[in-house]
Amino acid sequence: MEGTTIWFILIAVLWTSYFFLEGFDFGVGALLPVIGKNDAERRVLINTIGPVWDGNEVWLLVAGGATFAAFPEWYATLFSGFYLPLLLILLALIVRGVAFEYRSKREDRRWRRRWDQAIFWGSVVPAFLWGVAFANIVRGVPIDADREYVGTFFDLLNPYALLGGLTTLVLFILHGALFLALKTTDEVRERANRIAGRLVLATIVVGGLFLVITQLQYGKPITWLTVAVAAAGLVLAAIANARGREGWAFAGTGLTIVCAVATLFIALFPNVMPSTIDAAYSLTTTNAASTPYTLQIMTVVAIIFTPLVLLYQGWTYWVFRKRISVAQIPDKIAETAR
C-alpha cells in the first residue's frame, strides 16, 4: 500500500476519533439548558465531560496537523477556501473552553447563565459547521487550475451541505444525550433517556436521508455496507435506550458516527478535494501529498506515539468511569441552585 493511501486512511481514523469523542461533548453542551433545570444539574452535566473534553479536542489538533504534514496542498486549499466557517468553529471552541473554566469563578446566577449560553453556542455551532464542511469536501467545491478555491462563502451553503450540517448536529446531540444517560443518575439520567428517545427518530430520518443521497451521488459499492451499518447503529441505539441499556445505546450512536465518517472518506477517495470546475483540477492523494520521505518519517512517529496517546486517554476514561449525581455537587453550589 502506498504511503499516500496509508496517510489518507490514518487521517480518516483521526477525524473519526475526533467526531466520536468530541461528538458527545458537543451533545452535552447543546443539552445543557434543556436537561439542566438548575445550576446544580448543569454542573453535573459539565462534570461528566470536565475531565475529558480538552483531551478529546487533541484529536482535532492531530488531525489538522497530520493533514498539513501529509497533504499540504489539501490543507492549504481547505483552510483558504473554508476560512470563514473554520474560523467560526475555532472561535466557538475557544469560547466554549473559556466558559468551562470561567463559569464557576463567581457565585452569580447571571454570570453562570451567560457562560452556560456560551457553552451551548460553542457546542452547537461546531457540531453544525463540521457537517457542512465535510459534506462540501465530498460534494466538491470550485477549485481552479492553480489548486485555489475560487468560490464564495455562500457556495458552501448548498442544500446538501446544510443537510450534512443538520445530520451531524442531531447525531451529536443524540450521542451526548446517551452519554449523559450513561454517566448520570436520578432525574438527570431519566431526562436524558427521554430526550434520547425523542431524538432517535429525527436522527434516523435526517441522517438516513443524508447518507442515502451521499451513497446515490458519490458513493461506491462498498459504502452500501457502511451506510447499512450506520443505520443499524441507530436502530441499536433506539432499542437499547428503550430497554434502559445505556452502554449499548451509546455504542450504537458511536457505531453510526464511525460508519458515517467512513462512508464520506471512502466516497471521497482517491480525491481529497474534488473540483466542480474540472475533474482534472481536483486534489488527490497523489498530487496533494508530501514527499515519500516525509511520509515515511511521519509513519514512524505515528507508530511510536499513537499507542501512547490511546493508552493515556483510555486510562483517563477508566479513572472517571463512575456515574455523577447532584448529591456529589458541593453544598454551596446546590444551595445557590435552589
CSV table of C-alpha atoms in Angstrom, one decimal:
chain,number,residue,atom,x,y,z
A,1,MET,CA,0.0,0.0,0.0
A,2,GLU,CA,1.4,3.4,-0.9
A,3,GLY,CA,2.3,5.9,1.7
A,4,THR,CA,-0.3,8.4,0.5
A,5,THR,CA,-3.0,5.9,0.8
A,6,ILE,CA,-1.9,4.9,4.3
A,7,TRP,CA,-1.9,8.5,5.4
A,8,PHE,CA,-5.3,9.1,3.9
A,9,ILE,CA,-6.6,6.2,6.0
A,10,LEU,CA,-4.8,7.5,9.1
A,11,ILE,CA,-6.3,10.9,8.7
A,12,ALA,CA,-9.8,9.4,8.3
A,13,VAL,CA,-9.2,7.5,11.5
A,14,LEU,CA,-8.1,10.7,13.3
A,15,TRP,CA,-11.2,12.6,12.2
A,16,THR,CA,-13.4,9.6,13.1
A,17,SER,CA,-11.9,9.5,16.6
A,18,TYR,CA,-12.5,13.3,17.0
A,19,PHE,CA,-16.1,13.1,15.9
A,20,PHE,CA,-16.8,10.1,18.1
A,21,LEU,CA,-15.2,11.7,21.2
A,22,GLU,CA,-16.0,15.4,20.7
A,23,GLY,CA,-19.4,14.5,19.4
A,24,PHE,CA,-20.8,13.6,22.8
A,25,ASP,CA,-19.0,16.7,24.2
A,26,PHE,CA,-21.0,18.9,21.7
A,27,GLY,CA,-24.1,17.0,22.6
A,28,VAL,CA,-23.7,17.6,26.3
A,29,GLY,CA,-23.1,21.3,25.7
A,30,ALA,CA,-26.1,21.6,23.4
A,31,LEU,CA,-28.3,19.9,26.0
A,32,LEU,CA,-27.1,22.0,28.9
A,33,PRO,CA,-30.1,24.3,29.1
A,34,VAL,CA,-32.5,21.5,28.2
A,35,ILE,CA,-31.6,18.8,30.7
A,36,GLY,CA,-30.0,21.0,33.4
A,37,LYS,CA,-33.0,22.6,35.2
A,38,ASN,CA,-30.9,24.3,37.8
A,39,ASP,CA,-27.3,25.2,38.4
A,40,ALA,CA,-26.6,22.0,40.3
A,41,GLU,CA,-27.9,19.9,37.5
A,42,ARG,CA,-26.0,21.9,34.9
A,43,ARG,CA,-22.9,21.4,37.0
A,44,VAL,CA,-23.5,17.7,36.8
A,45,LEU,CA,-23.7,17.8,33.0
A,46,ILE,CA,-20.5,19.8,32.8
A,47,ASN,CA,-18.7,17.4,35.2
A,48,THR,CA,-19.5,14.4,33.0
A,49,ILE,CA,-17.2,15.8,30.3
A,50,GLY,CA,-15.0,18.0,32.6
A,51,PRO,CA,-12.0,15.6,32.8
A,52,VAL,CA,-12.0,14.6,29.1
A,53,TRP,CA,-13.3,17.4,26.8
A,54,ASP,CA,-9.9,19.1,26.3
A,55,GLY,CA,-8.3,15.7,25.7
A,56,ASN,CA,-10.9,14.9,23.1
A,57,GLU,CA,-10.0,18.2,21.3
A,58,VAL,CA,-6.4,16.9,20.9
A,59,TRP,CA,-7.7,14.6,18.1
A,60,LEU,CA,-8.7,17.7,16.1
A,61,LEU,CA,-5.2,19.2,16.5
A,62,VAL,CA,-3.6,15.9,15.5
A,63,ALA,CA,-6.0,15.5,12.5
A,64,GLY,CA,-5.2,19.1,11.4
A,65,GLY,CA,-1.5,18.7,11.9
A,66,ALA,CA,-1.4,15.3,10.1
A,67,THR,CA,-3.3,16.9,7.1
A,68,PHE,CA,-0.9,19.7,7.0
A,69,ALA,CA,2.2,17.4,7.1
A,70,ALA,CA,0.9,14.6,4.8
A,71,PHE,CA,-1.2,16.6,2.3
A,72,PRO,CA,-0.1,20.3,2.4
A,73,GLU,CA,-1.9,21.2,-0.8
A,74,TRP,CA,-5.2,19.8,0.7
A,75,TYR,CA,-4.6,21.8,3.9
A,76,ALA,CA,-3.8,25.0,2.0
A,77,THR,CA,-6.8,24.8,-0.3
A,78,LEU,CA,-9.1,23.7,2.5
A,79,PHE,CA,-8.2,26.4,5.0
A,80,SER,CA,-8.1,29.2,2.5
A,81,GLY,CA,-11.4,28.2,0.8
A,82,PHE,CA,-13.2,27.3,4.1
A,83,TYR,CA,-11.6,30.2,6.0
A,84,LEU,CA,-14.8,31.7,7.4
A,85,PRO,CA,-16.6,28.5,8.6
A,86,LEU,CA,-13.4,27.2,10.1
A,87,LEU,CA,-12.8,30.5,11.8
A,88,LEU,CA,-16.3,30.3,13.3
A,89,ILE,CA,-15.6,26.8,14.5
A,90,LEU,CA,-12.3,27.9,16.1
A,91,LEU,CA,-13.9,30.9,17.8
A,92,ALA,CA,-16.8,28.7,19.1
A,93,LEU,CA,-14.3,26.2,20.5
A,94,ILE,CA,-12.3,28.9,22.2
A,95,VAL,CA,-15.4,30.5,23.7
A,96,ARG,CA,-16.6,27.1,24.9
A,97,GLY,CA,-13.3,26.3,26.5
A,98,VAL,CA,-13.2,29.7,28.3
A,99,ALA,CA,-16.7,29.1,29.5
A,100,PHE,CA,-15.9,25.8,31.1
A,101,GLU,CA,-13.1,27.5,33.1
A,102,TYR,CA,-14.9,30.7,34.0
A,103,ARG,CA,-18.5,29.8,34.8
A,104,SER,CA,-17.7,28.8,38.4
A,105,LYS,CA,-15.4,31.7,39.2
A,106,ARG,CA,-18.3,33.8,40.6
A,107,GLU,CA,-21.3,32.8,42.6
A,108,ASP,CA,-23.7,34.9,40.5
A,109,ARG,CA,-26.6,33.3,38.6
A,110,ARG,CA,-26.4,35.8,35.7
A,111,TRP,CA,-22.7,35.3,35.4
A,112,ARG,CA,-23.2,31.5,35.1
A,113,ARG,CA,-26.1,31.7,32.8
A,114,ARG,CA,-24.1,33.8,30.3
A,115,TRP,CA,-21.3,31.2,30.3
A,116,ASP,CA,-23.9,28.5,30.0
A,117,GLN,CA,-25.1,30.2,26.9
A,118,ALA,CA,-21.5,30.3,25.7
A,119,ILE,CA,-21.2,26.6,26.2
A,120,PHE,CA,-24.4,26.0,24.3
A,121,TRP,CA,-23.5,28.0,21.3
A,122,GLY,CA,-19.9,26.9,21.5
A,123,SER,CA,-21.2,23.3,21.1
A,124,VAL,CA,-24.0,23.8,18.5
A,125,VAL,CA,-22.0,25.9,16.0
A,126,PRO,CA,-19.1,23.5,15.5
A,127,ALA,CA,-21.5,20.5,15.6
A,128,PHE,CA,-23.4,22.0,12.6
A,129,LEU,CA,-20.4,23.5,10.7
A,130,TRP,CA,-18.3,20.4,10.7
A,131,GLY,CA,-21.1,18.6,8.9
A,132,VAL,CA,-21.3,21.5,6.4
A,133,ALA,CA,-17.6,21.4,5.8
A,134,PHE,CA,-17.2,17.6,5.2
A,135,ALA,CA,-20.3,17.5,3.0
A,136,ASN,CA,-18.8,20.1,0.8
A,137,ILE,CA,-15.5,18.3,0.7
A,138,VAL,CA,-17.2,15.1,-0.6
A,139,ARG,CA,-19.5,17.1,-2.9
A,140,GLY,CA,-16.7,19.1,-4.4
A,141,VAL,CA,-16.0,22.9,-4.5
A,142,PRO,CA,-14.8,25.3,-7.2
A,143,ILE,CA,-11.1,24.7,-7.5
A,144,ASP,CA,-9.2,26.2,-10.4
A,145,ALA,CA,-6.1,25.0,-12.3
A,146,ASP,CA,-3.9,26.7,-9.6
A,147,ARG,CA,-5.5,24.5,-7.0
A,148,GLU,CA,-7.1,27.5,-5.4
A,149,TYR,CA,-10.7,27.8,-4.1
A,150,VAL,CA,-12.5,30.4,-6.3
A,151,GLY,CA,-16.0,30.2,-4.8
A,152,THR,CA,-17.6,32.3,-2.1
A,153,PHE,CA,-18.8,31.6,1.4
A,154,PHE,CA,-22.4,31.2,0.1
A,155,ASP,CA,-21.3,28.4,-2.3
A,156,LEU,CA,-20.7,26.3,0.8
A,157,LEU,CA,-24.3,26.8,2.0
A,158,ASN,CA,-25.8,24.5,-0.6
A,159,PRO,CA,-28.7,22.2,0.3
A,160,TYR,CA,-26.6,19.0,0.5
A,161,ALA,CA,-24.0,20.7,2.8
A,162,LEU,CA,-26.8,22.1,5.0
A,163,LEU,CA,-28.3,18.7,5.3
A,164,GLY,CA,-24.9,17.4,6.3
A,165,GLY,CA,-24.7,20.0,9.0
A,166,LEU,CA,-28.1,19.2,10.3
A,167,THR,CA,-27.1,15.5,10.3
A,168,THR,CA,-24.0,16.0,12.5
A,169,LEU,CA,-25.9,18.3,14.8
A,170,VAL,CA,-28.8,15.9,15.6
A,171,LEU,CA,-26.4,12.9,15.7
A,172,PHE,CA,-24.0,14.6,18.1
A,173,ILE,CA,-26.9,15.8,20.4
A,174,LEU,CA,-28.3,12.2,20.4
A,175,HIS,CA,-24.8,10.9,21.2
A,176,GLY,CA,-24.5,13.4,24.0
A,177,ALA,CA,-27.9,12.5,25.5
A,178,LEU,CA,-26.9,8.8,25.6
A,179,PHE,CA,-23.6,9.7,27.2
A,180,LEU,CA,-25.4,11.7,29.9
A,181,ALA,CA,-27.8,8.7,30.5
A,182,LEU,CA,-24.7,6.5,30.9
A,183,LYS,CA,-22.9,8.9,33.2
A,184,THR,CA,-25.6,10.4,35.5
A,185,THR,CA,-28.2,9.2,38.0
A,186,ASP,CA,-31.7,10.0,39.1
A,187,GLU,CA,-33.7,12.8,37.3
A,188,VAL,CA,-30.9,13.9,35.1
A,189,ARG,CA,-30.5,10.3,33.8
A,190,GLU,CA,-34.2,9.9,33.3
A,191,ARG,CA,-34.4,13.2,31.4
A,192,ALA,CA,-31.5,12.3,29.2
A,193,ASN,CA,-33.2,8.9,28.4
A,194,ARG,CA,-36.4,10.6,27.4
A,195,ILE,CA,-34.8,13.2,25.2
A,196,ALA,CA,-32.7,10.5,23.5
A,197,GLY,CA,-35.8,8.5,22.8
A,198,ARG,CA,-37.3,11.5,21.1
A,199,LEU,CA,-34.2,12.3,19.1
A,200,VAL,CA,-33.6,8.9,17.7
A,201,LEU,CA,-36.4,9.1,15.1
A,202,ALA,CA,-35.3,12.6,14.0
A,203,THR,CA,-31.7,11.4,13.6
A,204,ILE,CA,-32.8,8.3,11.6
A,205,VAL,CA,-34.8,10.5,9.2
A,206,VAL,CA,-32.2,13.3,8.8
A,207,GLY,CA,-29.1,11.1,8.9
A,208,GLY,CA,-30.7,8.4,6.7
A,209,LEU,CA,-31.6,11.0,4.1
A,210,PHE,CA,-28.1,12.4,4.0
A,211,LEU,CA,-26.4,9.1,3.8
A,212,VAL,CA,-28.7,7.8,1.1
A,213,ILE,CA,-28.1,11.0,-1.0
A,214,THR,CA,-24.4,10.6,-0.4
A,215,GLN,CA,-24.5,7.0,-1.5
A,216,LEU,CA,-26.5,7.6,-4.6
A,217,GLN,CA,-24.5,10.6,-5.8
A,218,TYR,CA,-21.0,10.0,-4.5
A,219,GLY,CA,-20.8,6.5,-3.0
A,220,LYS,CA,-19.1,3.3,-4.1
A,221,PRO,CA,-20.5,-0.3,-3.9
A,222,ILE,CA,-18.6,-0.9,-0.7
A,223,THR,CA,-20.2,2.1,1.0
A,224,TRP,CA,-23.6,0.5,0.9
A,225,LEU,CA,-22.2,-1.7,3.7
A,226,THR,CA,-21.1,1.3,5.8
A,227,VAL,CA,-24.4,3.1,5.2
A,228,ALA,CA,-26.3,-0.1,6.3
A,229,VAL,CA,-24.2,-0.5,9.4
A,230,ALA,CA,-24.6,3.2,10.3
A,231,ALA,CA,-28.4,2.7,10.1
A,232,ALA,CA,-28.2,-0.4,12.2
A,233,GLY,CA,-26.3,1.5,14.8
A,234,LEU,CA,-29.2,4.0,15.2
A,235,VAL,CA,-31.7,1.1,15.4
A,236,LEU,CA,-29.5,-0.5,18.1
A,237,ALA,CA,-29.4,2.8,20.0
A,238,ALA,CA,-33.2,3.2,19.8
A,239,ILE,CA,-33.8,-0.4,21.1
A,240,ALA,CA,-31.2,-0.3,23.8
A,241,ASN,CA,-32.3,3.1,25.1
A,242,ALA,CA,-35.9,1.9,25.3
A,243,ARG,CA,-34.7,-1.0,27.4
A,244,GLY,CA,-32.5,1.1,29.6
A,245,ARG,CA,-29.3,-0.3,28.3
A,246,GLU,CA,-27.4,3.0,28.1
A,247,GLY,CA,-24.0,1.4,27.3
A,248,TRP,CA,-25.3,-0.4,24.2
A,249,ALA,CA,-27.3,2.7,23.2
A,250,PHE,CA,-24.1,4.8,23.3
A,251,ALA,CA,-22.2,2.2,21.4
A,252,GLY,CA,-24.9,2.3,18.8
A,253,THR,CA,-24.6,6.0,18.1
A,254,GLY,CA,-20.8,5.6,18.2
A,255,LEU,CA,-21.0,2.9,15.6
A,256,THR,CA,-23.2,5.2,13.5
A,257,ILE,CA,-20.6,8.1,13.7
A,258,VAL,CA,-17.7,5.7,12.8
A,259,CYS,CA,-19.6,4.3,9.7
A,260,ALA,CA,-20.9,7.7,8.6
A,261,VAL,CA,-17.4,9.2,8.6
A,262,ALA,CA,-16.1,6.0,6.9
A,263,THR,CA,-18.8,6.5,4.2
A,264,LEU,CA,-17.6,10.0,3.5
A,265,PHE,CA,-13.9,9.2,3.3
A,266,ILE,CA,-14.4,6.1,1.1
A,267,ALA,CA,-16.7,8.1,-1.2
A,268,LEU,CA,-14.0,10.8,-1.4
A,269,PHE,CA,-11.0,8.5,-2.2
A,270,PRO,CA,-8.7,8.9,-4.1
A,271,ASN,CA,-9.7,12.6,-4.1
A,272,VAL,CA,-9.1,14.7,-1.1
A,273,MET,CA,-11.0,17.8,-2.5
A,274,PRO,CA,-12.8,17.3,-5.8
A,275,SER,CA,-13.2,20.3,-8.1
A,276,THR,CA,-16.6,21.1,-9.5
A,277,ILE,CA,-15.0,23.2,-12.3
A,278,ASP,CA,-13.0,20.4,-13.9
A,279,ALA,CA,-12.1,16.9,-12.5
A,280,ALA,CA,-8.5,17.5,-13.7
A,281,TYR,CA,-8.2,20.3,-11.1
A,282,SER,CA,-9.2,18.0,-8.2
A,283,LEU,CA,-6.8,17.5,-5.4
A,284,THR,CA,-5.9,13.8,-4.9
A,285,THR,CA,-3.9,11.7,-2.6
A,286,THR,CA,-1.1,11.8,-5.2
A,287,ASN,CA,-0.9,15.5,-6.3
A,288,ALA,CA,-1.6,16.9,-2.9
A,289,ALA,CA,0.8,14.8,-0.9
A,290,SER,CA,4.2,15.5,0.7
A,291,THR,CA,7.3,13.7,-0.4
A,292,PRO,CA,7.6,9.9,0.2
A,293,TYR,CA,10.5,10.6,2.7
A,294,THR,CA,8.3,13.0,4.8
A,295,LEU,CA,5.5,10.4,4.9
A,296,GLN,CA,8.0,7.7,6.0
A,297,ILE,CA,9.2,9.8,8.9
A,298,MET,CA,5.6,10.6,9.9
A,299,THR,CA,4.7,6.9,9.8
A,300,VAL,CA,7.5,6.0,12.2
A,301,VAL,CA,6.4,8.8,14.6
A,302,ALA,CA,2.8,7.7,14.4
A,303,ILE,CA,3.6,4.1,15.2
A,304,ILE,CA,5.6,5.2,18.3
A,305,PHE,CA,3.3,7.8,19.8
A,306,THR,CA,-0.3,6.8,18.8
A,307,PRO,CA,-0.4,3.8,21.1
A,308,LEU,CA,0.8,6.0,24.0
A,309,VAL,CA,-1.9,8.6,23.4
A,310,LEU,CA,-4.6,5.8,23.2
A,311,LEU,CA,-3.4,4.2,26.5
A,312,TYR,CA,-3.3,7.6,28.3
A,313,GLN,CA,-6.8,8.6,27.1
A,314,GLY,CA,-8.2,5.2,27.8
A,315,TRP,CA,-6.8,5.4,31.3
A,316,THR,CA,-8.4,8.8,31.8
A,317,TYR,CA,-11.8,7.4,30.9
A,318,TRP,CA,-11.3,4.4,33.2
A,319,VAL,CA,-10.5,6.6,36.2
A,320,PHE,CA,-13.5,8.8,35.6
A,321,ARG,CA,-15.9,6.0,34.7
A,322,LYS,CA,-18.4,6.3,37.6
A,323,ARG,CA,-21.7,8.0,37.4
A,324,ILE,CA,-22.2,11.5,38.7
A,325,SER,CA,-25.2,12.8,40.7
A,326,VAL,CA,-26.4,16.1,42.1
A,327,ALA,CA,-25.6,14.7,45.6
A,328,GLN,CA,-21.9,15.0,44.7
A,329,ILE,CA,-22.1,18.7,43.9
A,330,PRO,CA,-20.8,20.9,46.7
A,331,ASP,CA,-23.5,22.1,49.1
A,332,LYS,CA,-22.7,25.8,48.4
A,333,ILE,CA,-23.5,25.3,44.7
A,334,ALA,CA,-26.6,23.2,45.4
A,335,GLU,CA,-27.9,25.9,47.8
A,336,THR,CA,-27.4,28.6,45.2
A,337,ALA,CA,-29.2,26.5,42.6
A,338,ARG,CA,-32.3,26.4,44.8
